Coordinates of C-alpha atoms and ligand atoms in Angstrom, one line a residue:
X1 CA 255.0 147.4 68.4
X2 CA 257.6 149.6 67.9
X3 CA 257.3 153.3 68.4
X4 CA 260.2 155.4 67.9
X5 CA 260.2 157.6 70.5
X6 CA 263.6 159.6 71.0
X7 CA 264.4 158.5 74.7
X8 CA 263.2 155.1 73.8
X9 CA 263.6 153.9 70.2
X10 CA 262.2 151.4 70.3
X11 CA 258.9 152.2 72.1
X12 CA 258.0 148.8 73.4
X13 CA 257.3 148.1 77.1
X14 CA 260.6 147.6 78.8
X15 CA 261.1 145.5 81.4
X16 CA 262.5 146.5 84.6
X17 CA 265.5 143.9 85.3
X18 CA 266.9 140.0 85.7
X19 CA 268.4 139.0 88.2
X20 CA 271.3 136.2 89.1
X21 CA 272.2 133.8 92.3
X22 CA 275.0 131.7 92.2
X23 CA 276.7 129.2 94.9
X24 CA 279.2 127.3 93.7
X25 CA 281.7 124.4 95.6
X26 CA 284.8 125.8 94.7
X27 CA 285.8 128.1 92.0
X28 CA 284.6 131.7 91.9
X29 CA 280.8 132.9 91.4
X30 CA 281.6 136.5 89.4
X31 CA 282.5 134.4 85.8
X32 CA 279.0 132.1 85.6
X33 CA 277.3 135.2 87.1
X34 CA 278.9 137.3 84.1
X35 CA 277.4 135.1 81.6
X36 CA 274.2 134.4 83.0
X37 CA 273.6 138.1 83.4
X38 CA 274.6 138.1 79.8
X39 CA 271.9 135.4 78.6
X40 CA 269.7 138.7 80.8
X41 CA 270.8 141.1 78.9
X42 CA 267.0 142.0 77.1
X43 CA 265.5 142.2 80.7
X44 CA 267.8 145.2 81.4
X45 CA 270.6 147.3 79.2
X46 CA 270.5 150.9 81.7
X47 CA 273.0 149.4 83.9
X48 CA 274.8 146.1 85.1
X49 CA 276.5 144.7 89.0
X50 CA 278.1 141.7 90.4
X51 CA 278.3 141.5 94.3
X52 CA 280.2 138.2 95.5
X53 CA 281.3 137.5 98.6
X54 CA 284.4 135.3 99.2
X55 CA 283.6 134.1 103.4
X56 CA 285.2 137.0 104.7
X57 CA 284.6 140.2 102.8
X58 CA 281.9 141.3 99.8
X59 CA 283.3 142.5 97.0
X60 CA 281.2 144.4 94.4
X61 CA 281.1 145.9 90.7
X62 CA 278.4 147.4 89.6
X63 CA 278.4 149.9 85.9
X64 CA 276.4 151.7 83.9
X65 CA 275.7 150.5 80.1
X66 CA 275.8 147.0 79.1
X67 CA 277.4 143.7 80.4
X68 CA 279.8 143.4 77.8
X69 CA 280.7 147.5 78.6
X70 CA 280.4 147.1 82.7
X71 CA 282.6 144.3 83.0
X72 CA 286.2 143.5 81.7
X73 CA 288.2 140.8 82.5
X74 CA 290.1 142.5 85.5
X75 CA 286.7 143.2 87.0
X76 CA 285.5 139.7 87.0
X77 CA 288.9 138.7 88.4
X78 CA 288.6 140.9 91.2
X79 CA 285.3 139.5 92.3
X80 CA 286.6 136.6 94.8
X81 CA 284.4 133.9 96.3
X82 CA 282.4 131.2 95.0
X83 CA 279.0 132.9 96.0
X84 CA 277.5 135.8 94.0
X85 CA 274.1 137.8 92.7
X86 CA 273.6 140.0 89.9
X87 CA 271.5 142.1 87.9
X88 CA 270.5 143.9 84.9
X89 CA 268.3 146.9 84.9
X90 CA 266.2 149.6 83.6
X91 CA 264.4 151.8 85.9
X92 CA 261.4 152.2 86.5
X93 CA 261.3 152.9 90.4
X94 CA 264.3 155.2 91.4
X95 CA 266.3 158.1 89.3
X96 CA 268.2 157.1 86.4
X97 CA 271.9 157.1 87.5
X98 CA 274.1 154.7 89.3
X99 CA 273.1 155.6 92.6
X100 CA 270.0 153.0 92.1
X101 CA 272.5 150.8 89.6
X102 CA 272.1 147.2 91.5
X103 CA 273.0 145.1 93.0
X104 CA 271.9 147.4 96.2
X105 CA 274.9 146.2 98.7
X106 CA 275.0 147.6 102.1
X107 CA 277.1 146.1 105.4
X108 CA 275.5 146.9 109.0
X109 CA 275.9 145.2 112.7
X110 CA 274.5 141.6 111.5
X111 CA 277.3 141.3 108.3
X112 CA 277.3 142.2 104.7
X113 CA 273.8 142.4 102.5
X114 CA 273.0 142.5 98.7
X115 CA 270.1 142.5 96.6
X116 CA 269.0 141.9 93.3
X117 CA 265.5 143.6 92.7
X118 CA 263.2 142.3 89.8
X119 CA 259.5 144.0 90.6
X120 CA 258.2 146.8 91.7
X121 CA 256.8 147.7 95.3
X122 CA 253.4 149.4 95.7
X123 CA 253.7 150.5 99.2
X124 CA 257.5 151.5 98.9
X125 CA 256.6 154.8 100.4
X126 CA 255.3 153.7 103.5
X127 CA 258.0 151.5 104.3
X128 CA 260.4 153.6 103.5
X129 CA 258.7 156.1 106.0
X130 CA 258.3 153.4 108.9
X131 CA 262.0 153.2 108.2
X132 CA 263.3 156.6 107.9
X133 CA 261.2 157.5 111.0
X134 CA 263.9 154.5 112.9
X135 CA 266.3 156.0 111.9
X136 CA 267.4 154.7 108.8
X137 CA 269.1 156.8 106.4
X138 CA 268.6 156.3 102.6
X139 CA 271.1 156.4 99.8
X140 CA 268.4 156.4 96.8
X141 CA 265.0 156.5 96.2
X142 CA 264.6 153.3 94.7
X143 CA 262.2 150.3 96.1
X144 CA 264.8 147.9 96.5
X145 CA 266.9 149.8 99.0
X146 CA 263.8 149.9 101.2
X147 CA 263.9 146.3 101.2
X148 CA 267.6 145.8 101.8
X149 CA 267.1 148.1 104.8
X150 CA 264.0 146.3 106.1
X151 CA 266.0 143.2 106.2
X152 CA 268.8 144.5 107.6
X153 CA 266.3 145.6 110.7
X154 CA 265.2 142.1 110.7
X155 CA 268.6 141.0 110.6
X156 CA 269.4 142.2 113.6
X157 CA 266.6 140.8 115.6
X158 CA 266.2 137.5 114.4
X159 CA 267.3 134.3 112.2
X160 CA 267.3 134.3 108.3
X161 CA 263.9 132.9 107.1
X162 CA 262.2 134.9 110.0
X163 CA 263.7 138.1 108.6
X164 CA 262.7 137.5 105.4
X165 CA 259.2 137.0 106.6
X166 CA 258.8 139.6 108.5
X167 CA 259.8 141.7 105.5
X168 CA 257.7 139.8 103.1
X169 CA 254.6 140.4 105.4
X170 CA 255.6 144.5 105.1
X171 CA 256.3 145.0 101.6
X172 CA 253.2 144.6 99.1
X173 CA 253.8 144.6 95.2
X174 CA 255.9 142.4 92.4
X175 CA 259.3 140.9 93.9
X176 CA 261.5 138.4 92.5
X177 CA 264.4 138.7 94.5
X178 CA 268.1 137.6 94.6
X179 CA 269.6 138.5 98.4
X180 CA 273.1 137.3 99.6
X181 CA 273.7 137.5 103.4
X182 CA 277.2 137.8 104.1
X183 CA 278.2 133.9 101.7
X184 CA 274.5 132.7 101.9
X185 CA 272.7 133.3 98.4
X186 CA 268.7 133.6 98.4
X187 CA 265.9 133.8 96.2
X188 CA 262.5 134.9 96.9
X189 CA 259.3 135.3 95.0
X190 CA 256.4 137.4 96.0
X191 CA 253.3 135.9 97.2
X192 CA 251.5 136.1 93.5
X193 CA 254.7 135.7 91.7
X194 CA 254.5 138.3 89.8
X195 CA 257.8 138.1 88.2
X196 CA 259.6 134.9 87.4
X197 CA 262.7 133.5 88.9
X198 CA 264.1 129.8 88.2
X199 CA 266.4 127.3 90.1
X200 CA 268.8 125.7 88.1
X201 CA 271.5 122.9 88.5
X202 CA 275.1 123.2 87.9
X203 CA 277.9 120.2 87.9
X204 CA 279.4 122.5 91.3
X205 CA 276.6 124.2 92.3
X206 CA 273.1 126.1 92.1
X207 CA 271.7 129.1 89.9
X208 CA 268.7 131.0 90.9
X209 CA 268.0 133.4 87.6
X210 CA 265.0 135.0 86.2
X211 CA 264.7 133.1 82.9
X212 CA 266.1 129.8 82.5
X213 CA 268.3 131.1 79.3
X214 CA 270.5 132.1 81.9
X215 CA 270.7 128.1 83.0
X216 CA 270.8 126.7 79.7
X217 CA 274.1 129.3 79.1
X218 CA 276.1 127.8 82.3
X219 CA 275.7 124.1 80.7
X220 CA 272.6 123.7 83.8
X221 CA 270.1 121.7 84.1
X222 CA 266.6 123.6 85.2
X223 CA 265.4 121.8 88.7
X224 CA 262.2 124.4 88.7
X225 CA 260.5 128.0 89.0
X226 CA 260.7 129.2 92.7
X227 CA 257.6 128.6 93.8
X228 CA 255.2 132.1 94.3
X229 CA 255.5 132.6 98.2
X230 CA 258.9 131.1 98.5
X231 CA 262.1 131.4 100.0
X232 CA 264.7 129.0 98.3
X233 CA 268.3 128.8 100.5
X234 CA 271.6 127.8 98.1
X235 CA 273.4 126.2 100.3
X236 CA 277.2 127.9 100.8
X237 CA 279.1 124.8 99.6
X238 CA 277.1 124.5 96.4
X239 CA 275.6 121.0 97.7
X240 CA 271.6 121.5 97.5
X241 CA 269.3 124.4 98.8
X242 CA 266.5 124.6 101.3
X243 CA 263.0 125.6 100.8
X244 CA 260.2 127.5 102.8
X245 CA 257.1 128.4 102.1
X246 CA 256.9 131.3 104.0
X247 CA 253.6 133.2 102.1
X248 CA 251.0 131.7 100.7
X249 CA 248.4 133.1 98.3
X250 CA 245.1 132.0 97.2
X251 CA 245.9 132.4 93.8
X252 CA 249.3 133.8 92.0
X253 CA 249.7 137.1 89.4
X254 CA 252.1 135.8 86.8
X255 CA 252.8 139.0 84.5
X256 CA 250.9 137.4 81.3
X257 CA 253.9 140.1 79.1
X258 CA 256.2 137.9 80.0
X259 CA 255.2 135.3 77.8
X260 CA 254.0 137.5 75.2
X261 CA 257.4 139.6 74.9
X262 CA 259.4 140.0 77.8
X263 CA 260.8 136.6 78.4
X264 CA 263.1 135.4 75.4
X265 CA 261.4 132.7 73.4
X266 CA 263.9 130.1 74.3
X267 CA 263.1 130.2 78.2
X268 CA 261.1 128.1 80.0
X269 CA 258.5 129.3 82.6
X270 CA 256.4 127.3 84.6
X271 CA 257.5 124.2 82.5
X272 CA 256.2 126.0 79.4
X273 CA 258.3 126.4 76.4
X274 CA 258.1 131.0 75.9
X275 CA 258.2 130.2 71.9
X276 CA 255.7 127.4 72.1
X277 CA 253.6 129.5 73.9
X278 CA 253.9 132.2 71.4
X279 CA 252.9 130.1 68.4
X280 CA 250.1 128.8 70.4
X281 CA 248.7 132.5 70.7
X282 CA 249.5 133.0 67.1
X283 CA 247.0 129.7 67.0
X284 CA 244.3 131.3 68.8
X285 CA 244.7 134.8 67.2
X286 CA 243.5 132.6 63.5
X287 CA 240.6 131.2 65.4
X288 CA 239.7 134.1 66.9
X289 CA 240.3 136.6 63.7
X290 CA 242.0 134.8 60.8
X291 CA 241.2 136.7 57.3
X292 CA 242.6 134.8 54.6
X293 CA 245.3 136.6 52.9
X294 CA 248.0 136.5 50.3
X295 CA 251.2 136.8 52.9
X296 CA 251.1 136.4 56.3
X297 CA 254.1 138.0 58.0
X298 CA 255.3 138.9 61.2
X299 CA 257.0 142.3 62.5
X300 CA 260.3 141.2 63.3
X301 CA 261.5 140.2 65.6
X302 CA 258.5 140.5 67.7
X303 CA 256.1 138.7 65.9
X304 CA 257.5 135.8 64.4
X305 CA 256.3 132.9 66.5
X306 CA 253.2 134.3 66.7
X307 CA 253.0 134.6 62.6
X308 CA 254.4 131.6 62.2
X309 CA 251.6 129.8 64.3
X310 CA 248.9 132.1 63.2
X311 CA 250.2 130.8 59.7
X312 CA 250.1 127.3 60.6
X313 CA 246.6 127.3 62.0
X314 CA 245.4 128.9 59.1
X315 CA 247.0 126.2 56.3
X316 CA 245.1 123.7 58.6
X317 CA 242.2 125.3 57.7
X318 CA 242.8 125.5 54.5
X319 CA 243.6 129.0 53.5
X320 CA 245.7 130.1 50.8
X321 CA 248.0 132.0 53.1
X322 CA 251.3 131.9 52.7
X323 CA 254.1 132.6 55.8
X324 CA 256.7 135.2 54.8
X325 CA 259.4 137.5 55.8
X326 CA 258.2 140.7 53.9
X327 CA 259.9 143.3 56.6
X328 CA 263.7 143.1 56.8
X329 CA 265.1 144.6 59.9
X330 CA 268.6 146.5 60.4
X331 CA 270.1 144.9 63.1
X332 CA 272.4 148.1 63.8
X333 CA 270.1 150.8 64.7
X334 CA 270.9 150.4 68.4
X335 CA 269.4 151.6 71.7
X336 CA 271.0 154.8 71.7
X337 CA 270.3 155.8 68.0
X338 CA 269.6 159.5 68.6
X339 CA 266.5 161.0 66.7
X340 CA 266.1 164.7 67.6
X341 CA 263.6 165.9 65.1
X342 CA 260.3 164.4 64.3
X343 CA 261.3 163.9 60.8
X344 CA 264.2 162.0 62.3
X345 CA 261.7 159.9 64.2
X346 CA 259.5 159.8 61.4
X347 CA 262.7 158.2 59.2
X348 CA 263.9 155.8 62.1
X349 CA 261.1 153.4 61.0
X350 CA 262.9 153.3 57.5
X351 CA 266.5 152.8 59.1
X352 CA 265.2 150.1 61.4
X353 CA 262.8 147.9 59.0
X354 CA 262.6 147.6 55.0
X355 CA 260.1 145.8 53.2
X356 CA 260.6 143.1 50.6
X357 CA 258.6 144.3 47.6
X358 CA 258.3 141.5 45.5
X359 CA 257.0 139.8 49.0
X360 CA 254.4 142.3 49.1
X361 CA 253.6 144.3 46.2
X362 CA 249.9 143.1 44.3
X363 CA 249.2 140.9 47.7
X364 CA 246.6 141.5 50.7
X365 CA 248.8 141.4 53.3
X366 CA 248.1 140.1 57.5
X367 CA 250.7 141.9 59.5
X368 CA 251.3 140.3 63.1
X369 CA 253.2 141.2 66.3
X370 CA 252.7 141.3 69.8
X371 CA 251.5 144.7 70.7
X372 CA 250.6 148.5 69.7
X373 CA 251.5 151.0 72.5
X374 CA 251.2 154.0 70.9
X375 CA 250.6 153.2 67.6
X376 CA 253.1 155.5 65.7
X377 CA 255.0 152.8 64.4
X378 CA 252.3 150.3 63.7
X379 CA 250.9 153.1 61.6
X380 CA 254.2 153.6 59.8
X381 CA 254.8 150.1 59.2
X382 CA 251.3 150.0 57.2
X383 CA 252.4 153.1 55.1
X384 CA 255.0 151.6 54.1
X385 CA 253.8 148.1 52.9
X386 CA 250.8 150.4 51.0
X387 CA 254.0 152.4 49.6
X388 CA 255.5 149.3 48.2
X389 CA 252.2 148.0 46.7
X390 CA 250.2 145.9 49.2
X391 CA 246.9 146.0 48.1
X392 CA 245.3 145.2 52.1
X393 CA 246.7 145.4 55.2
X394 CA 245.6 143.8 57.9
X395 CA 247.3 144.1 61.3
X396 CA 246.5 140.7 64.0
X397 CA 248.4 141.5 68.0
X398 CA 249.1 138.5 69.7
X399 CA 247.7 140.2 72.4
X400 CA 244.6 141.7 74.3
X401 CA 244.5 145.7 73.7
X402 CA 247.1 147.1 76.4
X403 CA 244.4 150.2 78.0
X404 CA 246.5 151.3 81.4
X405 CA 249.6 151.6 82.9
X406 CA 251.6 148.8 84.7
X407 CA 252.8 149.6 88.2
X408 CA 255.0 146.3 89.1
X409 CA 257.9 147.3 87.5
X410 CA 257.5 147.5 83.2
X411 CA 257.9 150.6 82.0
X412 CA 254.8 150.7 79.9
X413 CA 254.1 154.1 78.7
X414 CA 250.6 156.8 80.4
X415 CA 247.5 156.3 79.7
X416 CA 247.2 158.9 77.7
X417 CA 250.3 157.8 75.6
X418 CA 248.2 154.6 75.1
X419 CA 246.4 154.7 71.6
X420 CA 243.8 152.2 72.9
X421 CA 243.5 154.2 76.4
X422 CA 240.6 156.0 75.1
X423 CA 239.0 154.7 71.8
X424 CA 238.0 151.4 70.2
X425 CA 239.6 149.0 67.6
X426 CA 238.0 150.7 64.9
X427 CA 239.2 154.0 65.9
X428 CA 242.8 152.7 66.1
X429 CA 242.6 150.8 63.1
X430 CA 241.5 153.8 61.1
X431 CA 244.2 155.9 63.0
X432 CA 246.8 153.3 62.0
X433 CA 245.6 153.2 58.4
X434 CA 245.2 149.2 58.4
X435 CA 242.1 147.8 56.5
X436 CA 241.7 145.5 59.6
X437 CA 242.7 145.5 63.5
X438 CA 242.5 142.7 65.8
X439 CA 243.6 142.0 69.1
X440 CA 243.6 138.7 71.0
X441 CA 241.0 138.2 73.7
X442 CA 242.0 137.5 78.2
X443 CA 240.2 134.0 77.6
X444 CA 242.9 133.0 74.6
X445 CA 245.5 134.3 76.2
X446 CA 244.6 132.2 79.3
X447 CA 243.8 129.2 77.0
X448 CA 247.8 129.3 75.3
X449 CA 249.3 129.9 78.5
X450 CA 247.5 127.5 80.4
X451 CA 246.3 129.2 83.3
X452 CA 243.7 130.5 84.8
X453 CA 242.8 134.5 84.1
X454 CA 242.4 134.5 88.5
X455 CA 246.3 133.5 88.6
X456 CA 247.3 136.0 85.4
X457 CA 248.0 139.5 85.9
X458 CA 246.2 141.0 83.4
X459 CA 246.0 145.1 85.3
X460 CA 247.6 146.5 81.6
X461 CA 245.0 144.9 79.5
X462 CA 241.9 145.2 81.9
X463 CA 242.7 148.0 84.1
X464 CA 242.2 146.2 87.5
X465 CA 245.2 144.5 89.3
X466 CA 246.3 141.7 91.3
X467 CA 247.6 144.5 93.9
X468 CA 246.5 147.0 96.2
X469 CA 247.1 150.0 94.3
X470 CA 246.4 153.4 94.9
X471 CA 243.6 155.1 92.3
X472 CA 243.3 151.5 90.9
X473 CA 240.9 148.9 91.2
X474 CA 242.0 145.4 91.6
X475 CA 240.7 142.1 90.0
X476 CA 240.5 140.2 93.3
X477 CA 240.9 140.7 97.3
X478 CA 244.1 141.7 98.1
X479 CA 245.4 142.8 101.7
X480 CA 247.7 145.5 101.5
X481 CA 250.0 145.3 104.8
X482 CA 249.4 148.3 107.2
X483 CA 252.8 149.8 108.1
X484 CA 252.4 151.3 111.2
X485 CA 253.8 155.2 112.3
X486 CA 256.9 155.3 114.1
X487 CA 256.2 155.3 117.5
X488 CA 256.5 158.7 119.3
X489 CA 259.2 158.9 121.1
Ligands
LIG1 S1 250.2 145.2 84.4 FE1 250.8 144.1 82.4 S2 253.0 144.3 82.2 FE2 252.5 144.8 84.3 S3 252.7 142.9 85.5 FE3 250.6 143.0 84.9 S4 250.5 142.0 82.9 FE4 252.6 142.4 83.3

């Protein structure tokens, strides 16, 4: 649900990045890796990279802002070689500037690295520490340098899928990574796999991307996800990859946001259709807390597939609700709409979303979308339909109730920003102003996505986590790695 605070209009979690691998036969890697980072552009608008590397030298542009603002056609010209990664990112781990921009590229002894860094680390510190106490100096003080530089220690010592190894068995928290050694592309997936990242089929080539969107703009065909665990080798002539299992976990952490807003609805994870998946916890959301009213409509564009099957389960059971697009939203409020004053913050809400009155006025109305994080603009949003004339509001999340923080890499907002950090539905519904308040429970979001709750992460919605984290509890046994002190020397 949308919030409107001023450094972040649009107050929803963010998530942290997307990331790109590319190995192609022939022709260059930088173009398709343009446009797939483009099909990533929701995952990540702070800043935007391309490091390809044409068998003899890396070459590398990486910008603040957008893709469309990074990149222009000399830049992608200049990016020779038909292997490449990219990436997309807001930060969360790491200072806001370009010193943490990605991809992280670095040469040293054993050849040229760069990495692509989807996640979050838990234990970044330590590492880094371990690290630093080598001898290894460091550039920024983001996670996914501490991994580059890892590897690069590993690098030196031993083969490829050793290295990685050894630096999976070191680093403990949410990874989905894209590496290129020297013209070798890579993708790697944490133990639990937290985050997703896909392998996909081109008519020259291989893609390794976070959402299959990405695939489905280069005209690929999706082979399947990168399995949790994993290290998946693109071969350098674009012919095939190899596999390795290098880590394996009892059972996996998908990030259960993903399918509920991160992800866009036309990707595919773990063979599961995101927009399907959304309708189905619409579904549940009727048989869990249906109230039969006039309208049913979504907040756009957050809510739709989950009105739309929340609608659909409740015309099967014979209520007289009908579906409808009551909010109309301005598409040109952008990111960086400014709003210095509360009143300004107060007014965004009007300049972002409009209701139709004639949808609304005289009419109980069920309001649906896919979360409340601080509640400001969920409360707004009900104002404004009771301004316009609707008689009951009643607000269904797609959702369970999101009570703590996330530390693998969404930026989620304290848990004293949370509105249901520290009271109960009631308490938020009366805060928000709706007549009603409902949230989806962990067993029907487990139910619509199809798996297990034990291999969901679930930490922002339950407060425990699938990691070892500090001040946390955790929702299963987890073995955080223990880095150990530089020796004396
Ligand atoms: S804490 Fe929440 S947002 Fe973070 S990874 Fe887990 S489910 Fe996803």
């Amino acid at each position: 649900m949308e919030d409107g605070r001023a450094d972040r209009p649009s107050g929803k979690p963010r998530e942290k990045c997307g990331v790109v691998g590319v190995s192609l036969a022939e022709r260059d890697a930088a173009l398709p890796t343009y446009y797939a980072l483009y099909a990533l552009q929701h995952r990540g608008q702070e800043s935007a990279g391309i490091v390809t590397h044409d068998g003899f030298q890396q070459h590398q542009h990486v910008e603040m802002g957008l893709v469309g603002d990074a990149f222009d056609q000399d830049d992608v010209d200049a990016l020779r070689g038909s292997t490449a990664i990219g990436h997309v990112r807001y930060p969360t781990a790491g200072s806001v500037d370009k010193d943490c921009a990605q991809p992280f590229s670095v040469s040293f002894k054993g050849g040229a690295l760069g990495l692509s860094h989807n996640g979050n680390l838990v234990n970044a510190d330590e590492v880094r520490d371990d690290l630093a106490g080598a001898g290894h100096a460091f550039t920024s003080d983001g996670d996914t340098e501490v991994i580059a530089h890892d590897l690069a220690r590993n690098l030196l010592e031993s083969d490829l899928v050793r290295s990685v190894k050894h630096t999976m068995s070191r680093i403990h928290g949410s990874y989905a990574l894209t590496i290129m050694h020297d013209d070798t592309v890579l993708g790697v997936r944490d133990p639990q796999g937290n985050r997703p990242l896909i392998i996909g089929e081109l008519d020259d080539g291989y893609v390794l991307a976070s959402e299959s969107s990405a695939i489905d703009t280069l005209d690929g065909e999706i082979v399947r996800d990168v399995r949790p665990g994993e290290l998946v080798v693109l071969h350098e002539d674009g012919s095939g990859f190899d596999s390795y299992q290098l880590v394996e976990a009892e059972n996996t952490a998908h990030c259960f946001f993903e399918y509920v807003y991160f992800a866009r609805p036309d990707s595919v994870i773990d063979e599961e259709l995101v927009y399907e998946v959304r309708r189905d916890l619409g579904r549940e959301l009727w048989a869990e807390s249906g109230t039969e009213t006039d309208v049913v409509m979504p907040v756009p564009d957050s809510g739709r597939a989950f009105a739309s099957g929340y609608a659909e389960a409740a015309s099967e059971d014979g209520a007289a609700t009908e579906f409808a697009e009551g909010l109309m939203k301005n598409r040109y409020v952008g990111r960086t709409f400014i709003m210095p004053t509360q009143e300004a913050r107060e007014r965004a809400v009007r300049l972002k979303l409009n209701p139709i009155k004639s949808t609304v006025e005289g009419k109980t109305v069920t309001l649906i979308d896919d979360s409340i994080v601080r509640g400001t603009t969920s409360r707004q949003l009900v104002q404004l339909l009771k301004d316009v004339g609707a008689e009951e509001v009643h607000v269904r999340i797609g959702a369970p109730a999101i009570v703590a923080p996330c530390y693998m890499g969404i930026d989620m907002a304290t848990r004293e920003e949370l509105i249901a950090g520290d009271q109960s539905v009631d308490g938020i519904a009366e805060e928000i102003g709706a007549d009603s308040l409902s949230y989806l429970s962990t067993d029907a979001v487990s139910e619509a996505i199809g798996k297990s709750k034990d291999d969901l992460c679930l930490g922002c919605v339950t407060g425990e986590y699938p990691y070892d984290i500090d001040g946390e509890a955790t929702d299963r046994d987890v073995e955080r790695p223990t880095i150990e002190p530089p020796a004396d020397d």
